[in-house]
mmCIF file with all atom_site columns, C-alpha atoms and ligand atoms in Angstrom:
data_model
loop_
_atom_site.group_PDB
_atom_site.id
_atom_site.type_symbol
_atom_site.label_atom_id
_atom_site.label_alt_id
_atom_site.label_comp_id
_atom_site.label_asym_id
_atom_site.label_entity_id
_atom_site.label_seq_id
_atom_site.pdbx_PDB_ins_code
_atom_site.Cartn_x
_atom_site.Cartn_y
_atom_site.Cartn_z
_atom_site.occupancy
_atom_site.B_iso_or_equiv
_atom_site.pdbx_formal_charge
_atom_site.auth_seq_id
_atom_site.auth_comp_id
_atom_site.auth_asym_id
_atom_site.auth_atom_id
_atom_site.pdbx_PDB_model_num
ATOM   1   C CA  . MET A 1 1   ? 12.607  -12.739 19.188  1.00 0.00 ? 1   MET A CA  1
ATOM   2   C CA  . ALA A 1 2   ? 10.471  -14.424 21.858  1.00 0.00 ? 2   ALA A CA  1
ATOM   3   C CA  . TYR A 1 3   ? 6.880   -15.297 20.984  1.00 0.00 ? 3   TYR A CA  1
ATOM   4   C CA  . ASP A 1 4   ? 4.568   -12.412 21.953  1.00 0.00 ? 4   ASP A CA  1
ATOM   5   C CA  . ASN A 1 5   ? 1.467   -13.799 23.695  1.00 0.00 ? 5   ASN A CA  1
ATOM   6   C CA  . ASP A 1 6   ? -0.371  -10.542 22.969  1.00 0.00 ? 6   ASP A CA  1
ATOM   7   C CA  . ASN A 1 7   ? -0.148  -10.726 19.176  1.00 0.00 ? 7   ASN A CA  1
ATOM   8   C CA  . ILE A 1 8   ? -3.576  -10.481 17.520  1.00 0.00 ? 8   ILE A CA  1
ATOM   9   C CA  . PHE A 1 9   ? -3.710  -14.121 16.412  1.00 0.00 ? 9   PHE A CA  1
ATOM   10  C CA  . ALA A 1 10  ? -2.927  -15.297 19.962  1.00 0.00 ? 10  ALA A CA  1
ATOM   11  C CA  . LYS A 1 11  ? -5.849  -13.140 21.110  1.00 0.00 ? 11  LYS A CA  1
ATOM   12  C CA  . ILE A 1 12  ? -8.110  -14.670 18.445  1.00 0.00 ? 12  ILE A CA  1
ATOM   13  C CA  . LEU A 1 13  ? -7.047  -18.156 19.608  1.00 0.00 ? 13  LEU A CA  1
ATOM   14  C CA  . ARG A 1 14  ? -7.902  -17.260 23.220  1.00 0.00 ? 14  ARG A CA  1
ATOM   15  C CA  . GLY A 1 15  ? -11.259 -15.798 22.153  1.00 0.00 ? 15  GLY A CA  1
ATOM   16  C CA  . GLU A 1 16  ? -10.206 -12.300 23.241  1.00 0.00 ? 16  GLU A CA  1
ATOM   17  C CA  . ALA A 1 17  ? -10.503 -10.854 19.732  1.00 0.00 ? 17  ALA A CA  1
ATOM   18  C CA  . PRO A 1 18  ? -13.222 -11.606 17.157  1.00 0.00 ? 18  PRO A CA  1
ATOM   19  C CA  . ALA A 1 19  ? -12.662 -13.523 13.923  1.00 0.00 ? 19  ALA A CA  1
ATOM   20  C CA  . PHE A 1 20  ? -14.759 -14.851 11.041  1.00 0.00 ? 20  PHE A CA  1
ATOM   21  C CA  . LYS A 1 21  ? -13.818 -18.484 11.586  1.00 0.00 ? 21  LYS A CA  1
ATOM   22  C CA  . VAL A 1 22  ? -14.245 -21.070 8.848   1.00 0.00 ? 22  VAL A CA  1
ATOM   23  C CA  . PHE A 1 23  ? -12.585 -24.175 10.311  1.00 0.00 ? 23  PHE A CA  1
ATOM   24  C CA  . GLU A 1 24  ? -11.048 -25.379 13.540  1.00 0.00 ? 24  GLU A CA  1
ATOM   25  C CA  . ASP A 1 25  ? -9.562  -28.638 14.812  1.00 0.00 ? 25  ASP A CA  1
ATOM   26  C CA  . ASP A 1 26  ? -7.303  -29.590 17.724  1.00 0.00 ? 26  ASP A CA  1
ATOM   27  C CA  . TYR A 1 27  ? -4.208  -28.144 16.048  1.00 0.00 ? 27  TYR A CA  1
ATOM   28  C CA  . SER A 1 28  ? -5.249  -25.316 13.769  1.00 0.00 ? 28  SER A CA  1
ATOM   29  C CA  . LEU A 1 29  ? -7.699  -22.523 13.067  1.00 0.00 ? 29  LEU A CA  1
ATOM   30  C CA  . ALA A 1 30  ? -8.762  -20.921 9.771   1.00 0.00 ? 30  ALA A CA  1
ATOM   31  C CA  . PHE A 1 31  ? -10.430 -17.518 9.518   1.00 0.00 ? 31  PHE A CA  1
ATOM   32  C CA  . MET A 1 32  ? -10.942 -14.637 7.111   1.00 0.00 ? 32  MET A CA  1
ATOM   33  C CA  . ASP A 1 33  ? -8.180  -12.053 6.736   1.00 0.00 ? 33  ASP A CA  1
ATOM   34  C CA  . VAL A 1 34  ? -9.747  -8.816  7.946   1.00 0.00 ? 34  VAL A CA  1
ATOM   35  C CA  . MET A 1 35  ? -7.823  -6.790  5.310   1.00 0.00 ? 35  MET A CA  1
ATOM   36  C CA  . PRO A 1 36  ? -8.218  -9.120  2.337   1.00 0.00 ? 36  PRO A CA  1
ATOM   37  C CA  . GLN A 1 37  ? -6.019  -8.719  -0.721  1.00 0.00 ? 37  GLN A CA  1
ATOM   38  C CA  . VAL A 1 38  ? -8.671  -10.535 -2.782  1.00 0.00 ? 38  VAL A CA  1
ATOM   39  C CA  . GLU A 1 39  ? -12.178 -11.736 -1.950  1.00 0.00 ? 39  GLU A CA  1
ATOM   40  C CA  . GLY A 1 40  ? -11.896 -15.018 -0.047  1.00 0.00 ? 40  GLY A CA  1
ATOM   41  C CA  . HIS A 1 41  ? -8.453  -14.276 1.455   1.00 0.00 ? 41  HIS A CA  1
ATOM   42  C CA  . THR A 1 42  ? -8.247  -16.777 4.301   1.00 0.00 ? 42  THR A CA  1
ATOM   43  C CA  . LEU A 1 43  ? -5.603  -17.440 6.959   1.00 0.00 ? 43  LEU A CA  1
ATOM   44  C CA  . VAL A 1 44  ? -4.631  -20.736 8.580   1.00 0.00 ? 44  VAL A CA  1
ATOM   45  C CA  . ILE A 1 45  ? -2.681  -20.755 11.841  1.00 0.00 ? 45  ILE A CA  1
ATOM   46  C CA  . PRO A 1 46  ? -1.414  -23.460 14.188  1.00 0.00 ? 46  PRO A CA  1
ATOM   47  C CA  . LYS A 1 47  ? -2.817  -23.283 17.720  1.00 0.00 ? 47  LYS A CA  1
ATOM   48  C CA  . ASP A 1 48  ? 0.741   -23.780 18.981  1.00 0.00 ? 48  ASP A CA  1
ATOM   49  C CA  . PRO A 1 49  ? 2.450   -20.495 19.938  1.00 0.00 ? 49  PRO A CA  1
ATOM   50  C CA  . THR A 1 50  ? 4.842   -20.435 16.994  1.00 0.00 ? 50  THR A CA  1
ATOM   51  C CA  . GLU A 1 51  ? 6.293   -17.265 15.548  1.00 0.00 ? 51  GLU A CA  1
ATOM   52  C CA  . ASN A 1 52  ? 7.445   -18.425 12.123  1.00 0.00 ? 52  ASN A CA  1
ATOM   53  C CA  . ILE A 1 53  ? 8.483   -21.358 9.945   1.00 0.00 ? 53  ILE A CA  1
ATOM   54  C CA  . HIS A 1 54  ? 11.972  -21.503 11.481  1.00 0.00 ? 54  HIS A CA  1
ATOM   55  C CA  . ASN A 1 55  ? 10.806  -22.403 14.966  1.00 0.00 ? 55  ASN A CA  1
ATOM   56  C CA  . ALA A 1 56  ? 7.782   -24.500 14.014  1.00 0.00 ? 56  ALA A CA  1
ATOM   57  C CA  . ASP A 1 57  ? 7.579   -28.074 15.272  1.00 0.00 ? 57  ASP A CA  1
ATOM   58  C CA  . PRO A 1 58  ? 7.488   -30.217 12.089  1.00 0.00 ? 58  PRO A CA  1
ATOM   59  C CA  . VAL A 1 59  ? 4.597   -32.286 13.452  1.00 0.00 ? 59  VAL A CA  1
ATOM   60  C CA  . ILE A 1 60  ? 2.552   -29.142 14.187  1.00 0.00 ? 60  ILE A CA  1
ATOM   61  C CA  . LEU A 1 61  ? 3.514   -27.847 10.738  1.00 0.00 ? 61  LEU A CA  1
ATOM   62  C CA  . GLY A 1 62  ? 2.221   -31.070 9.186   1.00 0.00 ? 62  GLY A CA  1
ATOM   63  C CA  . HIS A 1 63  ? -1.149  -30.698 10.918  1.00 0.00 ? 63  HIS A CA  1
ATOM   64  C CA  . THR A 1 64  ? -1.305  -27.044 9.867   1.00 0.00 ? 64  THR A CA  1
ATOM   65  C CA  . MET A 1 65  ? -0.533  -27.878 6.241   1.00 0.00 ? 65  MET A CA  1
ATOM   66  C CA  . ALA A 1 66  ? -3.270  -30.532 6.236   1.00 0.00 ? 66  ALA A CA  1
ATOM   67  C CA  . THR A 1 67  ? -5.674  -27.754 7.238   1.00 0.00 ? 67  THR A CA  1
ATOM   68  C CA  . VAL A 1 68  ? -4.228  -25.432 4.588   1.00 0.00 ? 68  VAL A CA  1
ATOM   69  C CA  . GLN A 1 69  ? -4.854  -28.117 1.960   1.00 0.00 ? 69  GLN A CA  1
ATOM   70  C CA  . ARG A 1 70  ? -8.401  -28.738 3.156   1.00 0.00 ? 70  ARG A CA  1
ATOM   71  C CA  . VAL A 1 71  ? -9.378  -25.067 3.471   1.00 0.00 ? 71  VAL A CA  1
ATOM   72  C CA  . ALA A 1 72  ? -7.675  -24.145 0.164   1.00 0.00 ? 72  ALA A CA  1
ATOM   73  C CA  . ALA A 1 73  ? -9.907  -26.678 -1.617  1.00 0.00 ? 73  ALA A CA  1
ATOM   74  C CA  . ALA A 1 74  ? -12.990 -25.181 0.041   1.00 0.00 ? 74  ALA A CA  1
ATOM   75  C CA  . VAL A 1 75  ? -11.919 -21.627 -0.854  1.00 0.00 ? 75  VAL A CA  1
ATOM   76  C CA  . LYS A 1 76  ? -11.292 -22.686 -4.465  1.00 0.00 ? 76  LYS A CA  1
ATOM   77  C CA  . THR A 1 77  ? -14.795 -24.114 -4.784  1.00 0.00 ? 77  THR A CA  1
ATOM   78  C CA  . ALA A 1 78  ? -16.503 -21.353 -2.784  1.00 0.00 ? 78  ALA A CA  1
ATOM   79  C CA  . PHE A 1 79  ? -14.996 -18.603 -4.957  1.00 0.00 ? 79  PHE A CA  1
ATOM   80  C CA  . ASP A 1 80  ? -14.908 -20.628 -8.175  1.00 0.00 ? 80  ASP A CA  1
ATOM   81  C CA  . ALA A 1 81  ? -11.224 -19.728 -8.390  1.00 0.00 ? 81  ALA A CA  1
ATOM   82  C CA  . PRO A 1 82  ? -9.135  -21.148 -11.235 1.00 0.00 ? 82  PRO A CA  1
ATOM   83  C CA  . GLY A 1 83  ? -6.012  -20.594 -9.136  1.00 0.00 ? 83  GLY A CA  1
ATOM   84  C CA  . ILE A 1 84  ? -5.099  -20.589 -5.455  1.00 0.00 ? 84  ILE A CA  1
ATOM   85  C CA  . MET A 1 85  ? -1.999  -18.808 -4.220  1.00 0.00 ? 85  MET A CA  1
ATOM   86  C CA  . LEU A 1 86  ? -0.425  -19.648 -0.863  1.00 0.00 ? 86  LEU A CA  1
ATOM   87  C CA  . ALA A 1 87  ? 1.808   -17.132 0.900   1.00 0.00 ? 87  ALA A CA  1
ATOM   88  C CA  . GLN A 1 88  ? 3.724   -17.342 4.161   1.00 0.00 ? 88  GLN A CA  1
ATOM   89  C CA  . LEU A 1 89  ? 6.021   -14.576 5.382   1.00 0.00 ? 89  LEU A CA  1
ATOM   90  C CA  . ASN A 1 90  ? 8.843   -14.926 7.910   1.00 0.00 ? 90  ASN A CA  1
ATOM   91  C CA  . GLY A 1 91  ? 10.376  -11.869 9.539   1.00 0.00 ? 91  GLY A CA  1
ATOM   92  C CA  . GLU A 1 92  ? 9.773   -8.154  9.156   1.00 0.00 ? 92  GLU A CA  1
ATOM   93  C CA  . ALA A 1 93  ? 12.149  -7.999  6.187   1.00 0.00 ? 93  ALA A CA  1
ATOM   94  C CA  . ALA A 1 94  ? 9.895   -10.474 4.380   1.00 0.00 ? 94  ALA A CA  1
ATOM   95  C CA  . GLY A 1 95  ? 6.798   -8.412  5.200   1.00 0.00 ? 95  GLY A CA  1
ATOM   96  C CA  . GLN A 1 96  ? 5.531   -10.391 8.193   1.00 0.00 ? 96  GLN A CA  1
ATOM   97  C CA  . THR A 1 97  ? 3.340   -8.128  10.319  1.00 0.00 ? 97  THR A CA  1
ATOM   98  C CA  . VAL A 1 98  ? 1.749   -10.599 12.743  1.00 0.00 ? 98  VAL A CA  1
ATOM   99  C CA  . PHE A 1 99  ? 4.288   -12.730 14.550  1.00 0.00 ? 99  PHE A CA  1
ATOM   100 C CA  . HIS A 1 100 ? 2.284   -15.931 14.854  1.00 0.00 ? 100 HIS A CA  1
ATOM   101 C CA  . LEU A 1 101 ? 2.918   -18.407 12.022  1.00 0.00 ? 101 LEU A CA  1
ATOM   102 C CA  . HIS A 1 102 ? 0.202   -18.198 9.355   1.00 0.00 ? 102 HIS A CA  1
ATOM   103 C CA  . PHE A 1 103 ? -0.510  -19.248 5.809   1.00 0.00 ? 103 PHE A CA  1
ATOM   104 C CA  . HIS A 1 104 ? -2.408  -16.978 3.425   1.00 0.00 ? 104 HIS A CA  1
ATOM   105 C CA  . ILE A 1 105 ? -4.856  -18.654 1.024   1.00 0.00 ? 105 ILE A CA  1
ATOM   106 C CA  . LEU A 1 106 ? -5.634  -16.344 -1.897  1.00 0.00 ? 106 LEU A CA  1
ATOM   107 C CA  . PRO A 1 107 ? -8.058  -17.155 -4.712  1.00 0.00 ? 107 PRO A CA  1
ATOM   108 C CA  . ARG A 1 108 ? -6.543  -15.905 -7.988  1.00 0.00 ? 108 ARG A CA  1
ATOM   109 C CA  . ARG A 1 109 ? -7.873  -15.410 -11.471 1.00 0.00 ? 109 ARG A CA  1
ATOM   110 C CA  . GLU A 1 110 ? -6.356  -13.853 -14.559 1.00 0.00 ? 110 GLU A CA  1
ATOM   111 C CA  . GLY A 1 111 ? -6.874  -10.102 -14.765 1.00 0.00 ? 111 GLY A CA  1
ATOM   112 C CA  . LEU A 1 112 ? -7.772  -9.684  -11.082 1.00 0.00 ? 112 LEU A CA  1
ATOM   113 C CA  . GLU A 1 113 ? -4.977  -7.867  -9.282  1.00 0.00 ? 113 GLU A CA  1
ATOM   114 C CA  . MET A 1 114 ? -4.429  -8.274  -5.544  1.00 0.00 ? 114 MET A CA  1
ATOM   115 C CA  . LEU A 1 115 ? -4.881  -5.278  -3.245  1.00 0.00 ? 115 LEU A CA  1
ATOM   116 C CA  . LEU A 1 116 ? -1.922  -4.119  -1.159  1.00 0.00 ? 116 LEU A CA  1
ATOM   117 C CA  . HIS A 1 117 ? -0.915  -6.228  1.826   1.00 0.00 ? 117 HIS A CA  1
ATOM   118 C CA  . ALA A 1 118 ? -2.751  -5.537  5.142   1.00 0.00 ? 118 ALA A CA  1
ATOM   119 C CA  . ARG A 1 119 ? -4.038  -2.090  4.149   1.00 0.00 ? 119 ARG A CA  1
ATOM   120 C CA  . GLN A 1 120 ? -7.814  -1.888  3.880   1.00 0.00 ? 120 GLN A CA  1
ATOM   121 C CA  . MET A 1 121 ? -10.331 -3.247  6.384   1.00 0.00 ? 121 MET A CA  1
ATOM   122 C CA  . ALA A 1 122 ? -13.180 -5.171  4.723   1.00 0.00 ? 122 ALA A CA  1
ATOM   123 C CA  . ASP A 1 123 ? -16.876 -4.763  5.452   1.00 0.00 ? 123 ASP A CA  1
ATOM   124 C CA  . PHE A 1 124 ? -17.700 -7.199  8.286   1.00 0.00 ? 124 PHE A CA  1
ATOM   125 C CA  . ASP A 1 125 ? -21.040 -8.330  6.796   1.00 0.00 ? 125 ASP A CA  1
ATOM   126 C CA  . LEU A 1 126 ? -19.232 -9.206  3.574   1.00 0.00 ? 126 LEU A CA  1
ATOM   127 C CA  . LEU A 1 127 ? -16.528 -11.113 5.479   1.00 0.00 ? 127 LEU A CA  1
ATOM   128 C CA  . GLU A 1 128 ? -19.193 -13.118 7.293   1.00 0.00 ? 128 GLU A CA  1
ATOM   129 C CA  . ARG A 1 129 ? -20.899 -13.934 3.979   1.00 0.00 ? 129 ARG A CA  1
ATOM   130 C CA  . HIS A 1 130 ? -17.558 -15.045 2.526   1.00 0.00 ? 130 HIS A CA  1
ATOM   131 C CA  . ALA A 1 131 ? -16.803 -17.123 5.624   1.00 0.00 ? 131 ALA A CA  1
ATOM   132 C CA  . GLN A 1 132 ? -20.165 -18.867 5.231   1.00 0.00 ? 132 GLN A CA  1
ATOM   133 C CA  . LEU A 1 133 ? -19.462 -19.640 1.556   1.00 0.00 ? 133 LEU A CA  1
ATOM   134 C CA  . ILE A 1 134 ? -16.267 -21.405 2.660   1.00 0.00 ? 134 ILE A CA  1
ATOM   135 C CA  . ARG A 1 135 ? -17.895 -23.178 5.633   1.00 0.00 ? 135 ARG A CA  1
ATOM   136 C CA  . ASP A 1 136 ? -20.515 -24.550 3.231   1.00 0.00 ? 136 ASP A CA  1
ATOM   137 C CA  . GLN A 1 137 ? -17.712 -26.354 1.355   1.00 0.00 ? 137 GLN A CA  1
ATOM   138 C CA  . LEU A 1 138 ? -16.107 -27.906 4.445   1.00 0.00 ? 138 LEU A CA  1
HETATM 139 P P1  . 5GP B 2 .   ? 1.596   -11.072 7.487   1.00 0.00 ? 1   5GP B P1  1
HETATM 140 O O1  . 5GP B 2 .   ? 1.894   -9.680  7.028   1.00 0.00 ? 1   5GP B O1  1
HETATM 141 O O2  . 5GP B 2 .   ? 2.128   -11.224 8.881   1.00 0.00 ? 1   5GP B O2  1
HETATM 142 O O3  . 5GP B 2 .   ? 2.000   -12.157 6.567   1.00 0.00 ? 1   5GP B O3  1
HETATM 143 O O4  . 5GP B 2 .   ? 0.033   -11.179 7.517   1.00 0.00 ? 1   5GP B O4  1
HETATM 144 C C1  . 5GP B 2 .   ? -0.768  -10.748 8.552   1.00 0.00 ? 1   5GP B C1  1
HETATM 145 C C2  . 5GP B 2 .   ? -2.161  -10.726 8.006   1.00 0.00 ? 1   5GP B C2  1
HETATM 146 O O5  . 5GP B 2 .   ? -3.038  -10.589 9.096   1.00 0.00 ? 1   5GP B O5  1
HETATM 147 C C3  . 5GP B 2 .   ? -2.428  -9.555  7.055   1.00 0.00 ? 1   5GP B C3  1
HETATM 148 O O6  . 5GP B 2 .   ? -2.864  -10.052 5.816   1.00 0.00 ? 1   5GP B O6  1
HETATM 149 C C4  . 5GP B 2 .   ? -3.491  -8.743  7.785   1.00 0.00 ? 1   5GP B C4  1
HETATM 150 O O7  . 5GP B 2 .   ? -4.453  -8.218  6.904   1.00 0.00 ? 1   5GP B O7  1
HETATM 151 C C5  . 5GP B 2 .   ? -4.092  -9.754  8.739   1.00 0.00 ? 1   5GP B C5  1
HETATM 152 N N1  . 5GP B 2 .   ? -4.591  -9.200  9.970   1.00 0.00 ? 1   5GP B N1  1
HETATM 153 C C6  . 5GP B 2 .   ? -4.044  -8.204  10.726  1.00 0.00 ? 1   5GP B C6  1
HETATM 154 N N2  . 5GP B 2 .   ? -4.797  -7.982  11.828  1.00 0.00 ? 1   5GP B N2  1
HETATM 155 C C7  . 5GP B 2 .   ? -5.844  -8.842  11.760  1.00 0.00 ? 1   5GP B C7  1
HETATM 156 C C8  . 5GP B 2 .   ? -6.966  -9.088  12.610  1.00 0.00 ? 1   5GP B C8  1
HETATM 157 O O8  . 5GP B 2 .   ? -7.160  -8.449  13.645  1.00 0.00 ? 1   5GP B O8  1
HETATM 158 N N3  . 5GP B 2 .   ? -7.835  -10.065 12.238  1.00 0.00 ? 1   5GP B N3  1
HETATM 159 C C9  . 5GP B 2 .   ? -7.650  -10.787 11.085  1.00 0.00 ? 1   5GP B C9  1
HETATM 160 N N4  . 5GP B 2 .   ? -8.546  -11.719 10.811  1.00 0.00 ? 1   5GP B N4  1
HETATM 161 N N5  . 5GP B 2 .   ? -6.610  -10.573 10.255  1.00 0.00 ? 1   5GP B N5  1
HETATM 162 C C10 . 5GP B 2 .   ? -5.722  -9.620  10.590  1.00 0.00 ? 1   5GP B C10 1
#
């Protein structure tokens, strides 16, 4: 499948769609998932138009993972999370719904179940507050 320039993350990268951004550098962008599965659910994407792990340039992937590591540490502190789960889905059969490579950062704690994937839109004021908590740690 060819990369679709109109996918929502491409639009966020071009500034055509809004996002609660927490971090950005030359290669990558991190922002809040608008339908979080837990509080603090954050996404990291490469700026390169890459659909999934299979067609990612390893150098771009390296830069993206450096951002994942950095933002995951900030999310962990911001949400006082004992555990951080990373998720990354490739292909519809794996549950991928947005076809621009992305890594999910999910704060986890015992006894707190995750909500269903990409189902319920969060309150935007709350997302902005959560984004600020993470920015404060970066
Ligand atoms: P995937 O299913 O492809 O691994 O994950 C896509 C993620 O993008 C889902 O967790 C979903 O909630 C999130 N998402 C979908 N549309 C938007 C959007 O417009 N803005 C943001 N920030 N996240 C989105």
